[in-house]
Each structure stands twice: as structure tokens, then as C-alpha cells.
């Protein structure tokens, strides 16, 4: 998970499982999506991640609490659910309160610009009417194609459509990315090693899984109209999963042939079109697209956990936009197929804030200052939006300003502010409402914005 880089861009601060370095040949041969096809993603800034599956019945996080995983995955560190109980939820999945149009309307009111819908997570349960497995939602009491209903509803609501597909599959009989006969588990990346110096190889059993995987991905890319984004999982993560395990070049070639305008993340052992930091805000990066994914509560799916405050969500969204990235917020649903009222209300609160101040987020680029603990900045055209999240009632902030020229400044959120420039420094004096989630100072420039050091 995390970041794809070229070896020629090696940075000693960017090492470990979160960073994967590719040769110049691999990087230059990768068929990146065109600027025209990625423009919507850069401008969207805010997406909704739907972590919904059979785990909703037990109100636990998706897949991971299931007791049995398969190499190279390690056991879950939290409370586990016996396999028979977890897998048995497939026979209980009825979702009587599920209404795709209601979910789409909450997303529209929430200010989201795109949605990523889980089609299959690591537990192997299919949320669509696949022809390649009986372990699917149309065989559950729900009995309908959940994925189709959601795609149609979200598309009608004006959101771009993303599909999540886990290449992991802990219940498929042929899934064996690591040859278990000749490998043992390890507690650190890549979480397995071959016995007695043996060479890694793909088993015939796993080759059957690869055939199944190609067939199901082909279905998703063929049967649901235009798909704007493909969100692969599992991640490279220090070598635990590799492109050989998925035949990634051939797999993505098929995807781009079927969906020529799609953008694809970087979790298939290839560079991908964009990076995927998880559970934390990504660092400033304006040369390559990125997206932080973050749960609304403590779990990706619905689990009755405490949800993030409005202030926290806005701060994370602002820091992503200020770092020139996107923010993908994850929710699940309750056992009856409804979105919890407190979670729907929180999303509407964020949407109300974006209704007022969305000009400072949507369609912007990160800069002219890199995000810091108490502030972040975005720009669009000749306007810079300085977001100040300092809780103090009085703020004095001085920033470098030697490459730009200010025309005027104003506070969009209504607080009293004084802004002046002297000797290459911009100083903001602000009397702010400390309970406000964010104070936004708009600085109009006489020039095209230039990054300040």
C-alpha cells in the first residue's frame, strides 16, 4: 500500500513497506491514463468508500475478523469470528431497509464527487450476480444485484463510479498466491519465505484462481456501463504480493481495453495511475495523483464504533487537498441495509460545509505552501485558499511570500482578519471562532501561483 516511485527518484526518507520503487523500464512502459481521463479525479477531491458485505450482519469490520486467512496474510490482531459463523452470515443477508437511491442522495448531500463500491472483499463474497461463483448476493435472501442498483443510483446522482476488487480471496478453493507446501510464514514483510532456499513459483492451483479472477473482473468491466475507477486490493506491501501472483500486466491490459478511460490505483504490483496511502493523510505530492482512504469510525465497515467529528473530517479533507491529494471516506451499513442516522448526519454536515466553502477544495491544486500542523493551502486560478485550523482565538501566522504578489485578501468564513506582506513574508493576524472547524483566508494574487519554499 502507499506510494509508487521510480528508482531514479529514490529518497532516503521514503523507505519501507509503504514505498515501492520501480525501474525506469517498468515505469516508462506502464500505460498511464491520459490527463484528460484523470482530470475529474484531480478535481473531485472527495470520495465515498462503501465497505459493505456479509460482515454487516455481525456489525464487525469487513473480512479481517474472520479467523482463517491464507498466506501471505497474517492473523487478525483484533477480536476474531469463527469461520462458520462469519461465512454463515451470507445466508442471513436480506437488507430489508436497503434503498440504493437513499444512499446516493446521502452521498450527493454529503458533497462527494465519486464513490468506490466494494464488489468483492477478502472474504470472497460477491456483491454482484457473477456467473463464476455461487457465493454471491443473488443467492442470499437479498436476492438482487446490489452492485447494479448502487451503480445506477450513484450514476443518476451525478457521481463518478469506482469499483473495488480484492485479488485476495480467503474462501476460494484455488486461491494460493504463495506455494504453501514450500513456504513458511514470517512476522515481517513479505510475511513469508520459501523453505530451504527454494525458488518462488505459481502453483497450478493458483493458476485456476487467476482464470477465475480474470473472468470476474471481465464481468465487472463489461456488464455495468462506464466504470471510471478501479480500486485494486491487495497491496504490494514490502513484496508480500507481486505482479506474478495476479498476472497484473495482462489483467490491466484487459481492463483498459474494456474500459479505455478508466483510472487504476497502484495495488497490483505495477506503478498504477495514483498512490494510495491508507489510514493517514498523505504527504505533499503534486507530481503524481494520490488518495488517502480513511474510515468514518474506527473500522472500515459499520461496527457501532465512535465516528469522527466534523472538525476532524474537515481537517483531514483540507490536509489532503492541501497536499494535492484526494480524501476517500469509508462507511458501511447496518444489518438491515440502512446507513446509520448519525453517520448520514455527519456526512450531511460535511456536505453543508462544502456547500458554503467548496470553492476552496473542489478543483484546486495543493499549495502555495505545503501543509503544516495548523494550516494547509490550495489554489485555483489566481486565488489561494489558506485554511487555518489553529484552535486558539487569536492567530498570528507568518509564511514565505517572495515569489508571489498579493492583490487583496478576505476571510471567507467571516472572522476578523488582517493580512499584509513585508520583506518577502505574508503575515496573517486572525481573531477566529475557536469552535469553527476551519477558517479560510482567500488571497488573490496578481500572478499565477508559484510554490513558496
mmCIF file of C-alpha atoms in Angstrom, residues 56-366:
data_model
loop_
_atom_site.group_PDB
_atom_site.id
_atom_site.type_symbol
_atom_site.label_atom_id
_atom_site.label_comp_id
_atom_site.label_asym_id
_atom_site.label_seq_id
_atom_site.Cartn_x
_atom_site.Cartn_y
_atom_site.Cartn_z
ATOM 1 C CA UNK A 56 -22.704 -6.082 8.127
ATOM 2 C CA UNK A 57 -24.828 -8.838 9.713
ATOM 3 C CA UNK A 58 -22.351 -9.211 12.586
ATOM 4 C CA UNK A 59 -21.575 -5.471 12.767
ATOM 5 C CA UNK A 60 -17.835 -6.166 12.586
ATOM 6 C CA UNK A 61 -15.198 -4.905 10.199
ATOM 7 C CA UNK A 62 -15.188 -6.451 6.769
ATOM 8 C CA UNK A 63 -13.232 -9.722 6.221
ATOM 9 C CA UNK A 64 -10.421 -9.278 8.733
ATOM 10 C CA UNK A 65 -12.257 -10.638 11.840
ATOM 11 C CA UNK A 66 -12.783 -13.944 10.007
ATOM 12 C CA UNK A 67 -10.468 -16.390 11.799
ATOM 13 C CA UNK A 68 -8.775 -18.130 8.867
ATOM 14 C CA UNK A 69 -6.666 -16.142 6.433
ATOM 15 C CA UNK A 70 -4.224 -17.526 3.880
ATOM 16 C CA UNK A 71 -0.537 -16.866 3.287
ATOM 17 C CA UNK A 72 0.953 -14.350 2.971
ATOM 18 C CA UNK A 73 -1.670 -12.685 5.217
ATOM 19 C CA UNK A 74 -1.118 -12.804 8.949
ATOM 20 C CA UNK A 75 -3.759 -13.451 11.639
ATOM 21 C CA UNK A 76 -6.020 -10.558 12.624
ATOM 22 C CA UNK A 77 -4.840 -8.592 15.671
ATOM 23 C CA UNK A 78 -8.355 -7.878 16.979
ATOM 24 C CA UNK A 79 -11.325 -9.970 18.050
ATOM 25 C CA UNK A 80 -11.976 -12.812 15.611
ATOM 26 C CA UNK A 81 -15.141 -14.573 14.481
ATOM 27 C CA UNK A 82 -15.172 -18.338 13.792
ATOM 28 C CA UNK A 83 -15.237 -19.102 10.074
ATOM 29 C CA UNK A 84 -18.558 -20.960 10.234
ATOM 30 C CA UNK A 85 -20.255 -18.012 11.937
ATOM 31 C CA UNK A 86 -18.725 -15.376 9.676
ATOM 32 C CA UNK A 87 -19.350 -17.276 6.435
ATOM 33 C CA UNK A 88 -22.853 -18.168 7.640
ATOM 34 C CA UNK A 89 -23.856 -14.520 7.506
ATOM 35 C CA UNK A 90 -24.170 -14.974 3.735
ATOM 36 C CA UNK A 91 -27.372 -16.932 4.393
ATOM 37 C CA UNK A 92 -28.772 -14.090 6.528
ATOM 38 C CA UNK A 93 -28.055 -11.148 4.229
ATOM 39 C CA UNK A 94 -31.505 -9.728 3.461
ATOM 40 C CA UNK A 95 -31.009 -5.928 3.799
ATOM 41 C CA UNK A 96 -34.768 -5.155 4.034
ATOM 42 C CA UNK A 97 -34.093 -1.418 4.541
ATOM 43 C CA UNK A 98 -31.602 -1.073 1.659
ATOM 44 C CA UNK A 99 -32.532 1.662 -0.812
ATOM 45 C CA UNK A 100 -29.831 2.495 -3.353
ATOM 46 C CA UNK A 101 -31.463 5.845 -4.160
ATOM 47 C CA UNK A 102 -31.327 6.861 -0.482
ATOM 48 C CA UNK A 103 -27.632 6.027 -0.279
ATOM 49 C CA UNK A 104 -26.961 8.029 -3.430
ATOM 50 C CA UNK A 105 -28.939 11.000 -2.098
ATOM 51 C CA UNK A 106 -26.966 10.982 1.174
ATOM 52 C CA UNK A 107 -23.757 10.978 -0.888
ATOM 53 C CA UNK A 108 -24.995 13.850 -3.035
ATOM 54 C CA UNK A 109 -25.958 15.867 0.049
ATOM 55 C CA UNK A 110 -22.607 14.955 1.594
ATOM 56 C CA UNK A 111 -20.695 16.686 -1.171
ATOM 57 C CA UNK A 112 -18.993 13.561 -2.508
ATOM 58 C CA UNK A 113 -17.921 13.626 -6.149
ATOM 59 C CA UNK A 114 -17.264 9.909 -6.641
ATOM 60 C CA UNK A 115 -17.992 6.594 -4.987
ATOM 61 C CA UNK A 116 -15.932 3.397 -4.694
ATOM 62 C CA UNK A 117 -18.158 0.343 -4.163
ATOM 63 C CA UNK A 118 -16.747 -2.926 -2.859
ATOM 64 C CA UNK A 119 -17.639 -5.701 -5.293
ATOM 65 C CA UNK A 120 -15.605 -8.402 -3.523
ATOM 66 C CA UNK A 121 -13.522 -8.131 -0.362
ATOM 67 C CA UNK A 122 -11.010 -10.599 1.077
ATOM 68 C CA UNK A 123 -13.775 -12.864 2.412
ATOM 69 C CA UNK A 124 -14.603 -13.801 -1.187
ATOM 70 C CA UNK A 125 -18.326 -12.919 -1.102
ATOM 71 C CA UNK A 126 -19.548 -11.409 -4.384
ATOM 72 C CA UNK A 127 -21.806 -8.357 -4.129
ATOM 73 C CA UNK A 128 -22.988 -8.817 -7.713
ATOM 74 C CA UNK A 129 -24.621 -11.548 -9.787
ATOM 75 C CA UNK A 130 -21.465 -13.221 -11.020
ATOM 76 C CA UNK A 131 -21.657 -16.277 -13.272
ATOM 77 C CA UNK A 132 -18.432 -17.679 -11.781
ATOM 78 C CA UNK A 133 -19.448 -18.402 -8.188
ATOM 79 C CA UNK A 134 -22.468 -19.397 -6.139
ATOM 80 C CA UNK A 135 -21.102 -17.412 -3.192
ATOM 81 C CA UNK A 136 -22.922 -14.232 -4.142
ATOM 82 C CA UNK A 137 -25.574 -11.783 -3.047
ATOM 83 C CA UNK A 138 -28.179 -13.005 -5.534
ATOM 84 C CA UNK A 139 -28.107 -16.369 -3.725
ATOM 85 C CA UNK A 140 -28.554 -14.632 -0.344
ATOM 86 C CA UNK A 141 -32.022 -13.684 0.958
ATOM 87 C CA UNK A 142 -31.437 -10.206 -0.567
ATOM 88 C CA UNK A 143 -31.666 -11.895 -3.956
ATOM 89 C CA UNK A 144 -30.855 -8.860 -6.128
ATOM 90 C CA UNK A 145 -27.783 -7.382 -7.802
ATOM 91 C CA UNK A 146 -26.660 -4.907 -5.112
ATOM 92 C CA UNK A 147 -23.821 -3.595 -7.255
ATOM 93 C CA UNK A 148 -26.037 -2.843 -10.235
ATOM 94 C CA UNK A 149 -28.602 -0.997 -8.119
ATOM 95 C CA UNK A 150 -25.928 1.154 -6.496
ATOM 96 C CA UNK A 151 -24.074 1.950 -9.716
ATOM 97 C CA UNK A 152 -27.317 3.001 -11.382
ATOM 98 C CA UNK A 153 -28.347 5.168 -8.416
ATOM 99 C CA UNK A 154 -24.990 6.880 -7.951
ATOM 100 C CA UNK A 155 -24.594 7.471 -11.655
ATOM 101 C CA UNK A 156 -28.058 9.055 -11.705
ATOM 102 C CA UNK A 157 -26.995 11.284 -8.785
ATOM 103 C CA UNK A 158 -24.052 12.576 -10.835
ATOM 104 C CA UNK A 159 -21.160 10.801 -9.079
ATOM 105 C CA UNK A 160 -18.284 9.101 -10.852
ATOM 106 C CA UNK A 161 -18.245 5.320 -10.391
ATOM 107 C CA UNK A 162 -15.414 3.317 -8.855
ATOM 108 C CA UNK A 163 -15.335 -0.438 -8.226
ATOM 109 C CA UNK A 164 -13.203 -2.116 -5.554
ATOM 110 C CA UNK A 165 -11.966 -5.647 -6.231
ATOM 111 C CA UNK A 166 -9.838 -7.640 -3.805
ATOM 112 C CA UNK A 167 -7.471 -10.040 -5.506
ATOM 113 C CA UNK A 168 -7.159 -11.694 -2.093
ATOM 114 C CA UNK A 169 -9.793 -14.379 -1.546
ATOM 115 C CA UNK A 170 -9.680 -16.457 1.635
ATOM 116 C CA UNK A 171 -12.644 -18.698 0.736
ATOM 117 C CA UNK A 172 -11.937 -19.531 -2.904
ATOM 118 C CA UNK A 173 -10.658 -23.145 -3.029
ATOM 119 C CA UNK A 174 -7.968 -22.359 -5.621
ATOM 120 C CA UNK A 175 -6.572 -19.174 -4.045
ATOM 121 C CA UNK A 176 -2.906 -19.885 -3.229
ATOM 122 C CA UNK A 177 -0.671 -16.902 -4.091
ATOM 123 C CA UNK A 178 2.114 -18.444 -2.006
ATOM 124 C CA UNK A 179 3.000 -22.127 -2.594
ATOM 125 C CA UNK A 180 2.094 -23.326 0.903
ATOM 126 C CA UNK A 181 3.907 -26.650 0.567
ATOM 127 C CA UNK A 182 7.225 -24.897 0.100
ATOM 128 C CA UNK A 183 6.783 -21.709 2.187
ATOM 129 C CA UNK A 184 6.544 -20.684 5.829
ATOM 130 C CA UNK A 185 5.075 -17.591 7.487
ATOM 131 C CA UNK A 186 7.178 -14.680 8.783
ATOM 132 C CA UNK A 187 6.221 -11.835 11.115
ATOM 133 C CA UNK A 188 7.556 -9.038 8.912
ATOM 134 C CA UNK A 189 7.362 -8.199 5.197
ATOM 135 C CA UNK A 190 6.987 -10.044 2.934
ATOM 136 C CA UNK A 191 5.377 -12.257 5.633
ATOM 137 C CA UNK A 192 6.576 -15.500 4.060
ATOM 138 C CA UNK A 193 9.791 -17.141 2.921
ATOM 139 C CA UNK A 194 10.495 -20.128 0.740
ATOM 140 C CA UNK A 195 11.878 -23.217 2.519
ATOM 141 C CA UNK A 196 15.480 -24.302 2.087
ATOM 142 C CA UNK A 197 16.299 -21.612 -0.460
ATOM 143 C CA UNK A 198 13.689 -22.819 -2.951
ATOM 144 C CA UNK A 199 12.568 -20.501 -5.726
ATOM 145 C CA UNK A 200 9.132 -18.909 -5.626
ATOM 146 C CA UNK A 201 6.649 -20.293 -8.160
ATOM 147 C CA UNK A 202 2.954 -20.103 -9.028
ATOM 148 C CA UNK A 203 1.093 -23.345 -8.304
ATOM 149 C CA UNK A 204 -1.287 -24.950 -10.790
ATOM 150 C CA UNK A 205 -3.999 -24.469 -8.191
ATOM 151 C CA UNK A 206 -3.451 -20.705 -8.137
ATOM 152 C CA UNK A 207 -3.407 -20.586 -11.934
ATOM 153 C CA UNK A 208 -7.022 -21.764 -11.765
ATOM 154 C CA UNK A 209 -7.723 -18.915 -9.372
ATOM 155 C CA UNK A 210 -6.146 -16.483 -11.811
ATOM 156 C CA UNK A 211 -8.518 -17.731 -14.521
ATOM 157 C CA UNK A 212 -11.484 -17.168 -12.195
ATOM 158 C CA UNK A 213 -10.156 -13.699 -11.321
ATOM 159 C CA UNK A 214 -9.859 -12.694 -14.986
ATOM 160 C CA UNK A 215 -13.411 -13.893 -15.608
ATOM 161 C CA UNK A 216 -14.941 -11.973 -12.703
ATOM 162 C CA UNK A 217 -13.021 -8.768 -13.412
ATOM 163 C CA UNK A 218 -14.108 -9.032 -17.055
ATOM 164 C CA UNK A 219 -17.721 -9.212 -15.863
ATOM 165 C CA UNK A 220 -17.328 -6.068 -13.776
ATOM 166 C CA UNK A 221 -15.704 -4.173 -16.621
ATOM 167 C CA UNK A 222 -18.296 -5.342 -19.176
ATOM 168 C CA UNK A 223 -21.726 -5.512 -17.555
ATOM 169 C CA UNK A 224 -22.103 -2.237 -15.663
ATOM 170 C CA UNK A 225 -21.562 0.526 -18.181
ATOM 171 C CA UNK A 226 -18.741 3.045 -17.879
ATOM 172 C CA UNK A 227 -16.531 2.445 -14.849
ATOM 173 C CA UNK A 228 -14.425 5.493 -14.036
ATOM 174 C CA UNK A 229 -12.062 3.979 -11.458
ATOM 175 C CA UNK A 230 -10.758 0.543 -10.458
ATOM 176 C CA UNK A 231 -9.600 0.174 -6.851
ATOM 177 C CA UNK A 232 -7.410 -2.925 -6.588
ATOM 178 C CA UNK A 233 -6.513 -4.615 -3.328
ATOM 179 C CA UNK A 234 -4.137 -6.384 -2.268
ATOM 180 C CA UNK A 235 -1.182 -4.115 -1.892
ATOM 181 C CA UNK A 236 2.470 -4.794 -2.635
ATOM 182 C CA UNK A 237 3.477 -4.007 0.995
ATOM 183 C CA UNK A 238 7.114 -4.954 1.045
ATOM 184 C CA UNK A 239 6.804 -7.738 -1.502
ATOM 185 C CA UNK A 240 4.074 -9.833 0.141
ATOM 186 C CA UNK A 241 2.045 -9.678 -3.088
ATOM 187 C CA UNK A 242 3.648 -9.417 -6.516
ATOM 188 C CA UNK A 243 2.547 -8.885 -10.088
ATOM 189 C CA UNK A 244 3.269 -12.538 -10.887
ATOM 190 C CA UNK A 245 0.566 -13.611 -8.451
ATOM 191 C CA UNK A 246 -2.057 -11.750 -10.483
ATOM 192 C CA UNK A 247 -0.550 -11.657 -13.991
ATOM 193 C CA UNK A 248 -1.007 -7.952 -13.490
ATOM 194 C CA UNK A 249 0.175 -6.661 -16.867
ATOM 195 C CA UNK A 250 -2.243 -8.910 -18.722
ATOM 196 C CA UNK A 251 -5.025 -8.235 -16.221
ATOM 197 C CA UNK A 252 -4.750 -4.460 -16.500
ATOM 198 C CA UNK A 253 -4.399 -4.626 -20.275
ATOM 199 C CA UNK A 254 -7.762 -6.397 -20.356
ATOM 200 C CA UNK A 255 -9.275 -3.776 -18.050
ATOM 201 C CA UNK A 256 -8.046 -0.829 -20.116
ATOM 202 C CA UNK A 257 -9.240 -2.498 -23.327
ATOM 203 C CA UNK A 258 -12.738 -2.913 -21.902
ATOM 204 C CA UNK A 259 -12.755 0.482 -20.139
ATOM 205 C CA UNK A 260 -10.380 2.719 -22.122
ATOM 206 C CA UNK A 261 -10.985 5.824 -19.963
ATOM 207 C CA UNK A 262 -10.585 4.160 -16.565
ATOM 208 C CA UNK A 263 -8.027 5.118 -13.926
ATOM 209 C CA UNK A 264 -6.440 2.368 -11.807
ATOM 210 C CA UNK A 265 -4.739 2.516 -8.417
ATOM 211 C CA UNK A 266 -1.307 1.133 -7.573
ATOM 212 C CA UNK A 267 -2.165 -2.087 -5.720
ATOM 213 C CA UNK A 268 -1.356 -4.694 -8.345
ATOM 214 C CA UNK A 269 2.450 -4.661 -8.239
ATOM 215 C CA UNK A 270 2.507 -2.053 -11.031
ATOM 216 C CA UNK A 271 3.000 1.733 -10.825
ATOM 217 C CA UNK A 272 -0.724 2.486 -11.248
ATOM 218 C CA UNK A 273 -2.246 5.856 -12.043
ATOM 219 C CA UNK A 274 -2.296 7.069 -8.442
ATOM 220 C CA UNK A 275 -0.959 6.346 -4.955
ATOM 221 C CA UNK A 276 -2.975 5.012 -2.013
ATOM 222 C CA UNK A 277 -1.812 5.980 1.496
ATOM 223 C CA UNK A 278 -4.163 4.310 3.982
ATOM 224 C CA UNK A 279 -5.355 5.432 7.390
ATOM 225 C CA UNK A 280 -3.275 8.614 7.404
ATOM 226 C CA UNK A 281 -3.067 11.808 5.380
ATOM 227 C CA UNK A 282 -0.596 11.583 2.539
ATOM 228 C CA UNK A 283 2.367 13.889 2.229
ATOM 229 C CA UNK A 284 2.552 16.783 -0.234
ATOM 230 C CA UNK A 285 2.937 15.431 -3.767
ATOM 231 C CA UNK A 286 1.926 17.448 -6.824
ATOM 232 C CA UNK A 287 3.719 15.406 -9.491
ATOM 233 C CA UNK A 288 1.550 12.309 -9.128
ATOM 234 C CA UNK A 289 -2.055 11.799 -8.041
ATOM 235 C CA UNK A 290 -2.812 10.271 -4.651
ATOM 236 C CA UNK A 291 -5.753 9.459 -2.422
ATOM 237 C CA UNK A 292 -5.930 8.867 1.326
ATOM 238 C CA UNK A 293 -8.578 6.336 2.362
ATOM 239 C CA UNK A 294 -9.933 6.723 5.887
ATOM 240 C CA UNK A 295 -12.791 5.149 7.867
ATOM 241 C CA UNK A 296 -15.501 7.344 9.345
ATOM 242 C CA UNK A 297 -15.263 5.350 12.584
ATOM 243 C CA UNK A 298 -12.518 3.030 13.793
ATOM 244 C CA UNK A 299 -13.484 0.270 11.333
ATOM 245 C CA UNK A 300 -13.903 0.416 7.577
ATOM 246 C CA UNK A 301 -17.339 -1.197 7.736
ATOM 247 C CA UNK A 302 -20.184 -0.396 10.139
ATOM 248 C CA UNK A 303 -19.418 -1.584 13.675
ATOM 249 C CA UNK A 304 -21.136 0.893 16.028
ATOM 250 C CA UNK A 305 -17.749 2.479 16.721
ATOM 251 C CA UNK A 306 -17.424 6.152 17.583
ATOM 252 C CA UNK A 307 -17.307 8.245 14.424
ATOM 253 C CA UNK A 308 -15.004 11.132 13.613
ATOM 254 C CA UNK A 309 -16.075 14.650 14.482
ATOM 255 C CA UNK A 310 -16.992 17.180 11.824
ATOM 256 C CA UNK A 311 -13.848 19.117 12.715
ATOM 257 C CA UNK A 312 -11.650 16.042 12.295
ATOM 258 C CA UNK A 313 -13.097 15.107 8.904
ATOM 259 C CA UNK A 314 -12.751 18.643 7.567
ATOM 260 C CA UNK A 315 -9.167 18.853 8.836
ATOM 261 C CA UNK A 316 -8.280 15.596 7.074
ATOM 262 C CA UNK A 317 -10.044 16.660 3.871
ATOM 263 C CA UNK A 318 -8.290 20.040 3.930
ATOM 264 C CA UNK A 319 -4.887 18.459 4.539
ATOM 265 C CA UNK A 320 -5.405 16.049 1.644
ATOM 266 C CA UNK A 321 -6.415 18.839 -0.727
ATOM 267 C CA UNK A 322 -3.535 20.988 0.564
ATOM 268 C CA UNK A 323 -1.171 18.100 -0.163
ATOM 269 C CA UNK A 324 -2.634 17.899 -3.705
ATOM 270 C CA UNK A 325 -4.467 14.647 -2.992
ATOM 271 C CA UNK A 326 -7.966 13.241 -2.532
ATOM 272 C CA UNK A 327 -9.832 12.063 0.564
ATOM 273 C CA UNK A 328 -11.811 8.808 0.364
ATOM 274 C CA UNK A 329 -14.081 8.414 3.407
ATOM 275 C CA UNK A 330 -15.334 4.920 4.242
ATOM 276 C CA UNK A 331 -18.677 3.881 5.721
ATOM 277 C CA UNK A 332 -20.665 0.652 5.935
ATOM 278 C CA UNK A 333 -24.292 -0.157 6.596
ATOM 279 C CA UNK A 334 -26.286 -1.678 9.446
ATOM 280 C CA UNK A 335 -27.577 -5.278 9.391
ATOM 281 C CA UNK A 336 -30.866 -4.159 7.844
ATOM 282 C CA UNK A 337 -29.089 -2.452 4.935
ATOM 283 C CA UNK A 338 -29.578 1.132 6.118
ATOM 284 C CA UNK A 339 -26.946 3.781 6.773
ATOM 285 C CA UNK A 340 -26.829 4.683 10.473
ATOM 286 C CA UNK A 341 -28.568 8.041 11.119
ATOM 287 C CA UNK A 342 -25.575 9.516 12.983
ATOM 288 C CA UNK A 343 -23.262 8.630 10.096
ATOM 289 C CA UNK A 344 -25.663 10.028 7.490
ATOM 290 C CA UNK A 345 -25.971 13.204 9.561
ATOM 291 C CA UNK A 346 -22.195 13.616 9.831
ATOM 292 C CA UNK A 347 -21.840 13.296 6.059
ATOM 293 C CA UNK A 348 -24.583 15.875 5.523
ATOM 294 C CA UNK A 349 -22.762 18.232 7.908
ATOM 295 C CA UNK A 350 -19.608 17.941 5.824
ATOM 296 C CA UNK A 351 -21.741 18.486 2.720
ATOM 297 C CA UNK A 352 -23.259 21.645 4.216
ATOM 298 C CA UNK A 353 -19.757 22.972 4.911
ATOM 299 C CA UNK A 354 -18.700 22.153 1.345
ATOM 300 C CA UNK A 355 -21.838 23.839 0.022
ATOM 301 C CA UNK A 356 -20.516 27.070 1.576
ATOM 302 C CA UNK A 357 -16.786 26.673 1.085
ATOM 303 C CA UNK A 358 -16.350 24.086 -1.661
ATOM 304 C CA UNK A 359 -14.597 26.618 -3.878
ATOM 305 C CA UNK A 360 -11.595 26.210 -1.568
ATOM 306 C CA UNK A 361 -11.500 22.408 -2.098
ATOM 307 C CA UNK A 362 -13.043 21.257 -5.385
ATOM 308 C CA UNK A 363 -10.958 21.806 -8.489
ATOM 309 C CA UNK A 364 -7.971 23.142 -6.566
ATOM 310 C CA UNK A 365 -4.316 22.191 -6.525
ATOM 311 C CA UNK A 366 -2.208 21.889 -3.390
#
